[in-house]
Short mmCIF file of C-alpha atoms in Angstrom, two decimals:
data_model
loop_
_atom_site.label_atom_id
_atom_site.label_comp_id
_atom_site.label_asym_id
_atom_site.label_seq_id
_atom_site.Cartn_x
_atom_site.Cartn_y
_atom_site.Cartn_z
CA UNK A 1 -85.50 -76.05 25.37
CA UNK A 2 -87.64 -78.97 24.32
CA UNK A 3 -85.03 -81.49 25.05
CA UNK A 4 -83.82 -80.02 28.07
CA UNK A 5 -87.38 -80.37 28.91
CA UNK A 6 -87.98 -84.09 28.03
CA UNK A 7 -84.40 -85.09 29.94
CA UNK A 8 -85.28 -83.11 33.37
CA UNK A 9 -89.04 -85.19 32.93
CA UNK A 10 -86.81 -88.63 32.41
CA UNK A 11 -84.50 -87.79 35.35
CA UNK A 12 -87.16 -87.28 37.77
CA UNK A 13 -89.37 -90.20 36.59
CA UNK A 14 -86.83 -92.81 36.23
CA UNK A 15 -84.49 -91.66 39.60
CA UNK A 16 -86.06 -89.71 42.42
CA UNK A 17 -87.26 -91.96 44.92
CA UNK A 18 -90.42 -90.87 45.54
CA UNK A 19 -93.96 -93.00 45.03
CA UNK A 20 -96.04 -92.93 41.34
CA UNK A 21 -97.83 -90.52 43.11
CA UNK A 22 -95.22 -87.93 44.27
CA UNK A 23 -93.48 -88.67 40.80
CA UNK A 24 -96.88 -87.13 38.66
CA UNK A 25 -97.01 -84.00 41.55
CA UNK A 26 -93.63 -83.08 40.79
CA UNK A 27 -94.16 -83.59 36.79
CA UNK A 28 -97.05 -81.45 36.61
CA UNK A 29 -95.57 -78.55 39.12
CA UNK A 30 -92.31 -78.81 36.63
CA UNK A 31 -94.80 -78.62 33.58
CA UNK A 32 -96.66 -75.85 35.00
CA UNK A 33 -93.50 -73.95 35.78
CA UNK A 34 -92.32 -74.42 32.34
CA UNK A 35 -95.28 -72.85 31.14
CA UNK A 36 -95.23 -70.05 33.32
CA UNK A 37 -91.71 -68.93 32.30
CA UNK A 38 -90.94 -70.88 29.25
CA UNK A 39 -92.08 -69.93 25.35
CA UNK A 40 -95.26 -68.32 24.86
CA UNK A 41 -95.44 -66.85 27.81
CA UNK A 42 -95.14 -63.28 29.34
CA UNK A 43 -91.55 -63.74 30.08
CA UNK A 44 -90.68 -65.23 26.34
CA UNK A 45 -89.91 -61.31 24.92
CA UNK A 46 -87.10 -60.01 27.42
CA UNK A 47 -84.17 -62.48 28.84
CA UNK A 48 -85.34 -64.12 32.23
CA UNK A 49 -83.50 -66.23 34.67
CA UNK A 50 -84.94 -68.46 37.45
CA UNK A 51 -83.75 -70.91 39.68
CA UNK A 52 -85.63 -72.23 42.20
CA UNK A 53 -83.69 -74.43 45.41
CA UNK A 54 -85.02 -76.22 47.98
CA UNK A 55 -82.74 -75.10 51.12
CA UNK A 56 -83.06 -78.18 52.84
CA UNK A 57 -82.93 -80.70 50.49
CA UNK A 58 -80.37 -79.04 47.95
CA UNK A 59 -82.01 -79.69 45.31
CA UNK A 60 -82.26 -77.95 42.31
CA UNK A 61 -85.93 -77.68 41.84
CA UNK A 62 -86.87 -75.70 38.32
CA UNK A 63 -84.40 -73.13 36.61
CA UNK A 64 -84.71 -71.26 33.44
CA UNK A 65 -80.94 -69.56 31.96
CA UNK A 66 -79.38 -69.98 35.09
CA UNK A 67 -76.09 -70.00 33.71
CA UNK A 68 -76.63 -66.51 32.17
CA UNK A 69 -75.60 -63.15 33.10
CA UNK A 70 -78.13 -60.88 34.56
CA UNK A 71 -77.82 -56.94 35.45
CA UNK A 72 -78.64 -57.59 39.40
CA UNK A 73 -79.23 -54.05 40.37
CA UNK A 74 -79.71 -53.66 44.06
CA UNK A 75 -79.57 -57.60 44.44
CA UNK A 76 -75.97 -56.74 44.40
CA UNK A 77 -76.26 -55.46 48.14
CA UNK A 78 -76.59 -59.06 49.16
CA UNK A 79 -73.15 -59.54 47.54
CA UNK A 80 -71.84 -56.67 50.21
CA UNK A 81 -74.04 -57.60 53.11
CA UNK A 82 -72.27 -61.48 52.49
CA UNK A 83 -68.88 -59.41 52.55
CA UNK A 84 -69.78 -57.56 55.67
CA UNK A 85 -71.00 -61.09 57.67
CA UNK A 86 -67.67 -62.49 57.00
CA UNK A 87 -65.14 -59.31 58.05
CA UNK A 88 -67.57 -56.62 60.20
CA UNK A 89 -69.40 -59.28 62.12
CA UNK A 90 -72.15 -57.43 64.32
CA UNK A 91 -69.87 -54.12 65.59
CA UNK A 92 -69.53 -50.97 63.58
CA UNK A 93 -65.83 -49.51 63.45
CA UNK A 94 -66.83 -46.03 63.66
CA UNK A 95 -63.67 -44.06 63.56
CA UNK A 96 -60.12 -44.64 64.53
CA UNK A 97 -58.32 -42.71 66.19
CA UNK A 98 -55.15 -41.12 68.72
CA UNK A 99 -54.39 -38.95 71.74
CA UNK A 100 -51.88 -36.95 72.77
CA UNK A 101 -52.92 -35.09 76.23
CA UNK A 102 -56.24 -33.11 75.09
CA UNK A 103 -55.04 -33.63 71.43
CA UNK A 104 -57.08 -36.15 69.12
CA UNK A 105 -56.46 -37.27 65.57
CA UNK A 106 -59.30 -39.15 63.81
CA UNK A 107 -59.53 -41.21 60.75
CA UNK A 108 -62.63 -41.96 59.17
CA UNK A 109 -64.03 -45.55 58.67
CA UNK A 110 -67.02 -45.54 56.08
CA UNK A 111 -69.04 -45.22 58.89
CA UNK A 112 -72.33 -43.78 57.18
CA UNK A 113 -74.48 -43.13 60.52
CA UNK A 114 -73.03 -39.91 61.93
CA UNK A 115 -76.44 -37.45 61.69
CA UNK A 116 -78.13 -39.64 59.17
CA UNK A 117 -81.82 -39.78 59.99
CA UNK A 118 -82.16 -43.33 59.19
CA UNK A 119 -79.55 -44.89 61.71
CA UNK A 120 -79.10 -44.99 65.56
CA UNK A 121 -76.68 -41.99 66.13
CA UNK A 122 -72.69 -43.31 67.49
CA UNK A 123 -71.88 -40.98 70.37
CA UNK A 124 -69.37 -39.15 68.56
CA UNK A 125 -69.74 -35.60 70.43
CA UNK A 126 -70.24 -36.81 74.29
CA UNK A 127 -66.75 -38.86 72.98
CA UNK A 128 -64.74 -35.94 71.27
CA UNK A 129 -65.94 -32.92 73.49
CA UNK A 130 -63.05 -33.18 76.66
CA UNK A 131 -60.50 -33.16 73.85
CA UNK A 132 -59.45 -29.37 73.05
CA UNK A 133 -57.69 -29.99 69.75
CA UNK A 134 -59.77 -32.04 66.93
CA UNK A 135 -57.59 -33.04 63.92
CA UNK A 136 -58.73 -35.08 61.16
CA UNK A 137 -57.00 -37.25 58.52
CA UNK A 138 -58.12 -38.72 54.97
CA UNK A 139 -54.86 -40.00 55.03
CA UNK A 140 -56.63 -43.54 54.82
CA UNK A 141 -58.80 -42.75 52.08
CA UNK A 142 -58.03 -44.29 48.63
CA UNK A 143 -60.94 -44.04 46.56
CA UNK A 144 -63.87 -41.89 44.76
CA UNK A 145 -67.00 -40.32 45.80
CA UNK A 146 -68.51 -41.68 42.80
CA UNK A 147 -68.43 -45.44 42.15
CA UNK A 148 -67.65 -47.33 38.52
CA UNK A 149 -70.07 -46.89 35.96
CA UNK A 150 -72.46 -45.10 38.38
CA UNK A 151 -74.56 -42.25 35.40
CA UNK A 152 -73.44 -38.89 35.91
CA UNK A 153 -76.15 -36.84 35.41
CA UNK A 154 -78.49 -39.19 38.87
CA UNK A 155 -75.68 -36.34 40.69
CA UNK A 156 -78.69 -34.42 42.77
CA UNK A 157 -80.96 -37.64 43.35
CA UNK A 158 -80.76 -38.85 46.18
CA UNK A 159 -80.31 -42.46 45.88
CA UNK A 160 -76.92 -41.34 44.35
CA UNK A 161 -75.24 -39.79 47.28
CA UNK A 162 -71.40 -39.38 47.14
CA UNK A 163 -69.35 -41.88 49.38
CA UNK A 164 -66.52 -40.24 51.62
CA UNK A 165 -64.78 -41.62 54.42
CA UNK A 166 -66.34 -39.77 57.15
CA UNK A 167 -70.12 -38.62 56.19
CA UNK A 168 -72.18 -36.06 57.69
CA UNK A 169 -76.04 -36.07 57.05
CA UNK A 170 -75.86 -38.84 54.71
CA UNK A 171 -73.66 -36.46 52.34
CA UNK A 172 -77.15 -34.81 51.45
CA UNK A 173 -78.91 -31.95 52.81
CA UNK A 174 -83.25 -31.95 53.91
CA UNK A 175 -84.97 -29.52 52.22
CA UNK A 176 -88.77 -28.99 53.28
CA UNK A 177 -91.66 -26.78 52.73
CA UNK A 178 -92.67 -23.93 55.14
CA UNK A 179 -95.24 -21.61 53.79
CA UNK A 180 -94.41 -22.87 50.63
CA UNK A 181 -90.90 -21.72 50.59
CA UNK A 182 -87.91 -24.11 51.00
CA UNK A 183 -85.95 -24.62 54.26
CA UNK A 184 -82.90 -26.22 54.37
CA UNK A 185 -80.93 -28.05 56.56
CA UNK A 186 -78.15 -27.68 57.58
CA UNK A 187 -78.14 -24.09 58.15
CA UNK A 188 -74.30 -24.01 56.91
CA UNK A 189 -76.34 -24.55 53.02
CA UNK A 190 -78.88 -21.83 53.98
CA UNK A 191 -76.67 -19.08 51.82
CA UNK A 192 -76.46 -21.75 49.23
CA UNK A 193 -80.42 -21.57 48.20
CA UNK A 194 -81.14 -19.98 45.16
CA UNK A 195 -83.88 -19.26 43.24
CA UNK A 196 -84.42 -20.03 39.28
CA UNK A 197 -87.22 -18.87 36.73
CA UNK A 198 -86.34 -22.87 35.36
CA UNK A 199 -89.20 -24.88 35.06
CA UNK A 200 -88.47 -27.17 38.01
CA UNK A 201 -91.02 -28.01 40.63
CA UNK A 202 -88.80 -29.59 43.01
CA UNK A 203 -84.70 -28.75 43.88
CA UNK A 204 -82.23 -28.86 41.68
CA UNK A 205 -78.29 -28.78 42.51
CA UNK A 206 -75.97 -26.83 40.62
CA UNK A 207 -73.45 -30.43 39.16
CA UNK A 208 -69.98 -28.79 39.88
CA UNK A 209 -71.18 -27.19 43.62
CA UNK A 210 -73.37 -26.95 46.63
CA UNK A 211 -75.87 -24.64 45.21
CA UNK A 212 -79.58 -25.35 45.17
CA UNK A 213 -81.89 -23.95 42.86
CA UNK A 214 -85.76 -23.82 43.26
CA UNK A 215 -88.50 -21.78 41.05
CA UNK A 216 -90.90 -20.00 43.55
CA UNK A 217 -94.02 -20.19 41.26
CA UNK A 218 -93.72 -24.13 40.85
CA UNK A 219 -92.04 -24.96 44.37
CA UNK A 220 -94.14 -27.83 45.68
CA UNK A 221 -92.65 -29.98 47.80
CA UNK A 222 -93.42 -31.26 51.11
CA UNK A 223 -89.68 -32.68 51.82
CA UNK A 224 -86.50 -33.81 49.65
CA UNK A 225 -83.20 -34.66 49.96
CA UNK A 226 -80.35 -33.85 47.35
CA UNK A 227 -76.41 -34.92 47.68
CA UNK A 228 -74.13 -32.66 48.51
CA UNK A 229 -70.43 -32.71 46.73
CA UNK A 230 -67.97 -33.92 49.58
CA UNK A 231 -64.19 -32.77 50.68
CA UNK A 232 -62.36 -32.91 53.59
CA UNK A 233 -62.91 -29.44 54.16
CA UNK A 234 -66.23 -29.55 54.14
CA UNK A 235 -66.67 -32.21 56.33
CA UNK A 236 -64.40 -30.50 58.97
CA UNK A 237 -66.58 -27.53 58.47
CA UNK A 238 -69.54 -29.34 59.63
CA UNK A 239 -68.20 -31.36 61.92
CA UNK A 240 -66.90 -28.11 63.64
CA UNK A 241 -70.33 -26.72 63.91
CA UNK A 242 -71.61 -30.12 64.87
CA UNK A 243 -68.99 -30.13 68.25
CA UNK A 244 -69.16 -26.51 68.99
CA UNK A 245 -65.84 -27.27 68.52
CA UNK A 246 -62.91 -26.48 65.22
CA UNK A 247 -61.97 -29.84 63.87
CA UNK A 248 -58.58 -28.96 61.72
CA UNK A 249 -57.72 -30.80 58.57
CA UNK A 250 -54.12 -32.35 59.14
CA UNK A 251 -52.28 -34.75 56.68
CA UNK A 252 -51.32 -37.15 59.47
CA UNK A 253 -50.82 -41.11 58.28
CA UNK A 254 -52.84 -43.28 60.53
CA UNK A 255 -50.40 -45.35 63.61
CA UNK A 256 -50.34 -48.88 64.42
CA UNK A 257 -50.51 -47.92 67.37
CA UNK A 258 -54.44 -46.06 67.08
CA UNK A 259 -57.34 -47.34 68.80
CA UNK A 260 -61.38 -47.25 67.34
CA UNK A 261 -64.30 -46.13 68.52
CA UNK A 262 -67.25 -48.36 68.39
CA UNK A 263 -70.42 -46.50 67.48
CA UNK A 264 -72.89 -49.70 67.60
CA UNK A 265 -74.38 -53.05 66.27
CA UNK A 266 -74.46 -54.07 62.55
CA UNK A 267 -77.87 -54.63 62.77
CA UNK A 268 -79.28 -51.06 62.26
CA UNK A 269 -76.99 -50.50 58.87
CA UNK A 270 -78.57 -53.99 57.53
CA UNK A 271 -81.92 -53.38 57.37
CA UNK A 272 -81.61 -50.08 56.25
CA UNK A 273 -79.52 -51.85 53.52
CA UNK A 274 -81.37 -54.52 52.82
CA UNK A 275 -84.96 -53.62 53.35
CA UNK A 276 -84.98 -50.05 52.53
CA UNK A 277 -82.54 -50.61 49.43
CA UNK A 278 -80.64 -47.82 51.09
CA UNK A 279 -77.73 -47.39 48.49
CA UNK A 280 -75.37 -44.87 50.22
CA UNK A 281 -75.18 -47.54 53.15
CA UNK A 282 -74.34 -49.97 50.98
CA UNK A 283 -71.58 -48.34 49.69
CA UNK A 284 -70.14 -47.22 52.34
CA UNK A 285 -70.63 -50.66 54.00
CA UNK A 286 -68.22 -51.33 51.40
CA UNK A 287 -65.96 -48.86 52.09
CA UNK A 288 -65.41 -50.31 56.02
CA UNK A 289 -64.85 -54.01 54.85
CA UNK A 290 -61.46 -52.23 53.27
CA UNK A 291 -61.35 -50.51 56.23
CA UNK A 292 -61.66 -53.49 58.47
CA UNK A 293 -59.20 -55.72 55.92
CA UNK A 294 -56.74 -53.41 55.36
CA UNK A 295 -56.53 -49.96 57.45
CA UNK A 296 -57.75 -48.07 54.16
CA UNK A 297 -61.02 -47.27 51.83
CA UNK A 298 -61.00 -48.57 48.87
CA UNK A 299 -63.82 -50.53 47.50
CA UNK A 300 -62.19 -52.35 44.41
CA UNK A 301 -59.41 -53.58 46.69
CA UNK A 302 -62.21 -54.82 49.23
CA UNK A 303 -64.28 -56.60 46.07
CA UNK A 304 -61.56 -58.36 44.95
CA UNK A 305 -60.48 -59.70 48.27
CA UNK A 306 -63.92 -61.51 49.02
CA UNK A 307 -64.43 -62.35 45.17
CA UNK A 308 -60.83 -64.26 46.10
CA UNK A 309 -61.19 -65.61 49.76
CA UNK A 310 -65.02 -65.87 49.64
CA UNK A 311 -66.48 -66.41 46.84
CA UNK A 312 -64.13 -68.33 44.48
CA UNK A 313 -66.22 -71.22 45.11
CA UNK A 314 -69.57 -69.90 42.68
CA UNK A 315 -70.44 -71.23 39.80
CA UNK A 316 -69.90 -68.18 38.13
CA UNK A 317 -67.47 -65.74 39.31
CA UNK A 318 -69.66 -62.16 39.28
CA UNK A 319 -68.22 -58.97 38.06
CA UNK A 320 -68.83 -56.91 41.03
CA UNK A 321 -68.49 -53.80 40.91
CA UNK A 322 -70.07 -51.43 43.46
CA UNK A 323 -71.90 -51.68 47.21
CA UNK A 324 -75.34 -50.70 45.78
CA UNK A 325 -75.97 -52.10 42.50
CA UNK A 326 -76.05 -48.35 40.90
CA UNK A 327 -73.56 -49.86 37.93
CA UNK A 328 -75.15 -51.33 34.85
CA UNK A 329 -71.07 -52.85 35.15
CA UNK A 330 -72.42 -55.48 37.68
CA UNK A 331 -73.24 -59.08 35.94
CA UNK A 332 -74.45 -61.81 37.98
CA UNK A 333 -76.10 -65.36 37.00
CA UNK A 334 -78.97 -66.27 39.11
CA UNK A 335 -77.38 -69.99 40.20
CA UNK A 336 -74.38 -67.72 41.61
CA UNK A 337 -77.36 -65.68 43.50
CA UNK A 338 -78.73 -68.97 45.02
CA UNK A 339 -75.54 -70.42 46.30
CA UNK A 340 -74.67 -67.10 48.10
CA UNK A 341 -78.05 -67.28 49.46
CA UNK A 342 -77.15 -70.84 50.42
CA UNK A 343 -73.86 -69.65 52.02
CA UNK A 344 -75.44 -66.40 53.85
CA UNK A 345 -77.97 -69.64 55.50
CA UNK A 346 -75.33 -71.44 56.36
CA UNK A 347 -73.70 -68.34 58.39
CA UNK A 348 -76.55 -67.01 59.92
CA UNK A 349 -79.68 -68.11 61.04
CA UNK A 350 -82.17 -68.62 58.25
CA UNK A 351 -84.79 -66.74 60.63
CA UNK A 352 -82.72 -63.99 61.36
CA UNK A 353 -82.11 -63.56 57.78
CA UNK A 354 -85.78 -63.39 56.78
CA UNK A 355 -86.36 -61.09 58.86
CA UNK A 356 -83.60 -58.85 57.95
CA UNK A 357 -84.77 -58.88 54.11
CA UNK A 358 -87.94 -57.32 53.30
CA UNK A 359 -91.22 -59.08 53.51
CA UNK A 360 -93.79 -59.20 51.01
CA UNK A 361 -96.99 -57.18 51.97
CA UNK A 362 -95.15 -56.29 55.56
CA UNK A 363 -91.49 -54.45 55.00
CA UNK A 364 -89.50 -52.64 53.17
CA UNK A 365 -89.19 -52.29 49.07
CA UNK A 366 -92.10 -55.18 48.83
CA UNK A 367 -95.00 -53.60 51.30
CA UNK A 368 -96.93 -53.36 48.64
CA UNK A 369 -96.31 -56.66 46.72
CA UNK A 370 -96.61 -60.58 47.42
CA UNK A 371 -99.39 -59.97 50.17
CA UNK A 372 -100.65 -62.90 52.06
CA UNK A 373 -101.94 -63.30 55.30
CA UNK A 374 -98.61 -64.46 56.34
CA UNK A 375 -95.52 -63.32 54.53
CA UNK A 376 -94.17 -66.16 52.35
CA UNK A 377 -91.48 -63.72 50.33
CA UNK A 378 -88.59 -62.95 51.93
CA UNK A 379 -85.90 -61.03 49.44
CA UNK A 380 -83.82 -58.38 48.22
CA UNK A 381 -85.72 -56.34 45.15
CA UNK A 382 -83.29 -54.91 42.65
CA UNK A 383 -85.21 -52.35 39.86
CA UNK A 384 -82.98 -50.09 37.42
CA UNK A 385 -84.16 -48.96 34.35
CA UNK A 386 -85.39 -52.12 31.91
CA UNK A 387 -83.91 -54.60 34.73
CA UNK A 388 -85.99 -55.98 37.45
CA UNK A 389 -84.69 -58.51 40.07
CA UNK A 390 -85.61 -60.21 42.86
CA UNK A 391 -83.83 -62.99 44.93
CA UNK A 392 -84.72 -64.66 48.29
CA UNK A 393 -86.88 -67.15 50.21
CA UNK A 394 -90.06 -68.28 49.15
CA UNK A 395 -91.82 -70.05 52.38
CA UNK A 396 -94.32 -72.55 50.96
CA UNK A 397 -97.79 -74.14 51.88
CA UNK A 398 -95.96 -77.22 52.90
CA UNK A 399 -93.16 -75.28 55.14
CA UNK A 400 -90.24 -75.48 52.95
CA UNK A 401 -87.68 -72.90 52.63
CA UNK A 402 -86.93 -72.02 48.71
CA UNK A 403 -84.12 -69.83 47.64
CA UNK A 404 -85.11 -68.53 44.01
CA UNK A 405 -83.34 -66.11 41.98
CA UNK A 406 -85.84 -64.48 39.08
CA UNK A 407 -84.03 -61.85 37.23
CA UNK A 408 -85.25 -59.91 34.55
CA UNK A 409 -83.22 -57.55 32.16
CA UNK A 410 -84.09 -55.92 28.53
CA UNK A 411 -87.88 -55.37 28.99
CA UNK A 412 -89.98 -52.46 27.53
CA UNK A 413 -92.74 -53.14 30.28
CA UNK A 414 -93.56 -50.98 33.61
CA UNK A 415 -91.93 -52.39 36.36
CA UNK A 416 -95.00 -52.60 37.64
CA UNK A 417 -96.34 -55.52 34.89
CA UNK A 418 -92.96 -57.21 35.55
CA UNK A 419 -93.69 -57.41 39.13
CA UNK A 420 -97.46 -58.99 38.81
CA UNK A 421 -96.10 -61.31 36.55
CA UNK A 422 -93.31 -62.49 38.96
CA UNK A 423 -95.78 -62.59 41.60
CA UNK A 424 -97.61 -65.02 39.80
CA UNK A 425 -95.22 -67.16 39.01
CA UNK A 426 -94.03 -67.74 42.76
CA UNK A 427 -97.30 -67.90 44.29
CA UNK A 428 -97.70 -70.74 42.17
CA UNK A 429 -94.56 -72.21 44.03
CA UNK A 430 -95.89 -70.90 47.36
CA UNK A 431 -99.57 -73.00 46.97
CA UNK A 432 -98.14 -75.89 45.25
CA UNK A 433 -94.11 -77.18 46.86
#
């Protein structure tokens, strides 16, 4: 550390071009940095990895174990938003599908948006209705509802919602309060709620079916949303009642010959990714990049493609996982972070990008954190258990654009403490690059 130190205080004296004046501003920011993150401080007892970049310049300005793994948590959905830039574009693939007469055969996509609260609704039914025969197909569908290393028993949380090739709902059903009794919705579940003498206060799903269980006495929510377990036959179910209209399940391979239904823009799915750390989106996000590449849903197939055609160029190739950042399995080092930041800037426009990340004290997962009279944090938060990350672009006093990475893993703190701390440490960049 010390030596490290002492070089990176040699290089910048005795090369950067910059006046005796300049030279002892960017000494003492470098020292303070180092004191901020380095030994002694609140970041000395769990492993913590920073790198800080000047966008513009391309410059490496400060890092701390960039070269070392990190658990990214939801970070990772910048790895799958990356993935979607380069193979979705801005249009959503919504289903594909072919006619015969007033016969229609569809084939899910990934698509999540069909009657999910949180997403501009594809007009699937004004589409489907002057067809009299609705089949459907999962003959494109060649993965799990679960994804690797995901924890069994976050089953009924929400955040944890199955993936499927064609969701309804967002794979989870609303339950709310009405005179203190649940309601759910859809009505198809309404047989499905039971009560418990458990001591629950909220809804609990049976793990192995589509039973819900709530205790009358200690019922107290206002609303909640719990996963549902997913199969084609549920989904044509659904989708039946949806259309006033029987979908039947058929076990038809999809043609060369099909054509696809465009539901929408990009857009919508991105921010709800991004700024709402919407997990099931991200997965299934996923799920239509494989779709897109190769006619079929599978997300370790998709990975692997963009890892190899995409991304070979890190400096450290990730092990990636899953959409959402939901598997411990996911490493990532926080230079690898900054140069796909750096690459998502160079495909987009760095103000379109800002704005589709949360904004500290404005948007998303950091309303309540970095506030300033004018956002200066732009990024993607990432929080699992003992792992805090967050990576983005720090706008500075001086208008430059920073892309940091500052990842945290191993800590006993609150999340809360790790936050503050972080916050400290780049409004120190903010007032002082």
């Amino acid at each position: 550390m010390r030596l490290k130190y002492l070089f990176t205080l040699l290089y910048l004296l005795l090369f950067s071009h910059i006046s005796f004046g300049q030279n002892e501003a960017v000494v003492r920011n470098y020292t303070e940095l180092d004191r901020l993150l380095g030994e002694r401080s609140f970041f000395e007892n769990h492993l913590t990895g920073f790198l800080l970049f000047d966008l513009d310049s391309q410059w490496v300005i400060f890092e701390k174990n960039s070269h070392m793994n990190f658990i990214p948590a939801s970070t990772t959905k910048l790895l799958t938003f990356y993935a979607s830039l380069v193979t979705l574009k801005d249009s959503v693939n919504t289903f594909r599908y072919q006619t015969r007469g007033n016969e229609i055969t569809i084939w899910g996509t990934g698509d999540p948006s069909w009657k999910y609260e949180s997403l501009p609704q594809p007009r699937i039914k004004g589409f489907l209705t002057p067809y009299k025969k609705i089949n459907f197909s999962i003959q494109n569908w060649k993965d799990e509802a679960f994804g690797i290393g995901w924890q069994w028993d976050d089953y009924y949380h929400s955040y944890s919602a199955e993936r499927s090739p064609f969701p309804i709902y967002g794979n989870l059903v609303s339950i709310s309060s009405q005179n203190r009794q649940p309601f759910i919705s859809p009505a198809y579940f309404k047989n499905k709620l039971k009560s418990t003498d458990k001591d629950i206060k909220g809804i609990r799903r049976d793990q192995h079916s589509n039973v819900f269980f709530h205790n009358p006495r200690t019922f107290n929510i206002i609303k909640t949303q719990v996963p549902i377990i997913t199969s084609p036959e549920l989904f044509v179910t659904l989708a039946s009642e949806i259309l006033n209209n029987p979908v039947q399940l058929v076990d038809t391979q999809l043609p060369s010959d099909h054509k696809v239904f465009k539901g929408g823009r990009m857009e919508p799915l991105w921010i709800e990714m991004l700024q709402e750390s919407d997990n099931f989106v991200a997965e299934q996000m996923l799920l239509m990049i494989s779709d897109e590449l190769f006619g079929e849903m599978n997300a370790e197939r998709a990975i692997d493609y963009i890892l190899k055609n995409h991304l070979s160029d890190l400096p450290d190739k990730p092990q990636w996982v899953d959409g959402s950042g939901l598997s411990r399995y996911n490493l990532m080092t926080p230079r690898s972070m900054v140069e796909l930041l750096s690459k998502i800037d160079d495909l987009i426009p760095r103000s379109k990008f800002m704005n589709l990340l949360p904004q500290g004290g404005v948007s998303g997962t950091l309303k309540n954190n970095f506030k300033s009279p004018k956002p200066y944090i732009f990024a993607k938060t990432g929080t699992i258990s003992n792992n805090n990350s967050l990576v983005g672009i720090i706008k500075t006093n001086q208008n430059r654009y920073m892309a940091f990475a500052f990842m945290n893993n191993n800590y006993l703190n609150k999340a809360s403490e790790i936050r503050k701390e972080m916050e400290k440490v780049l409004l120190y960049v903010k007032e002082n690059y």
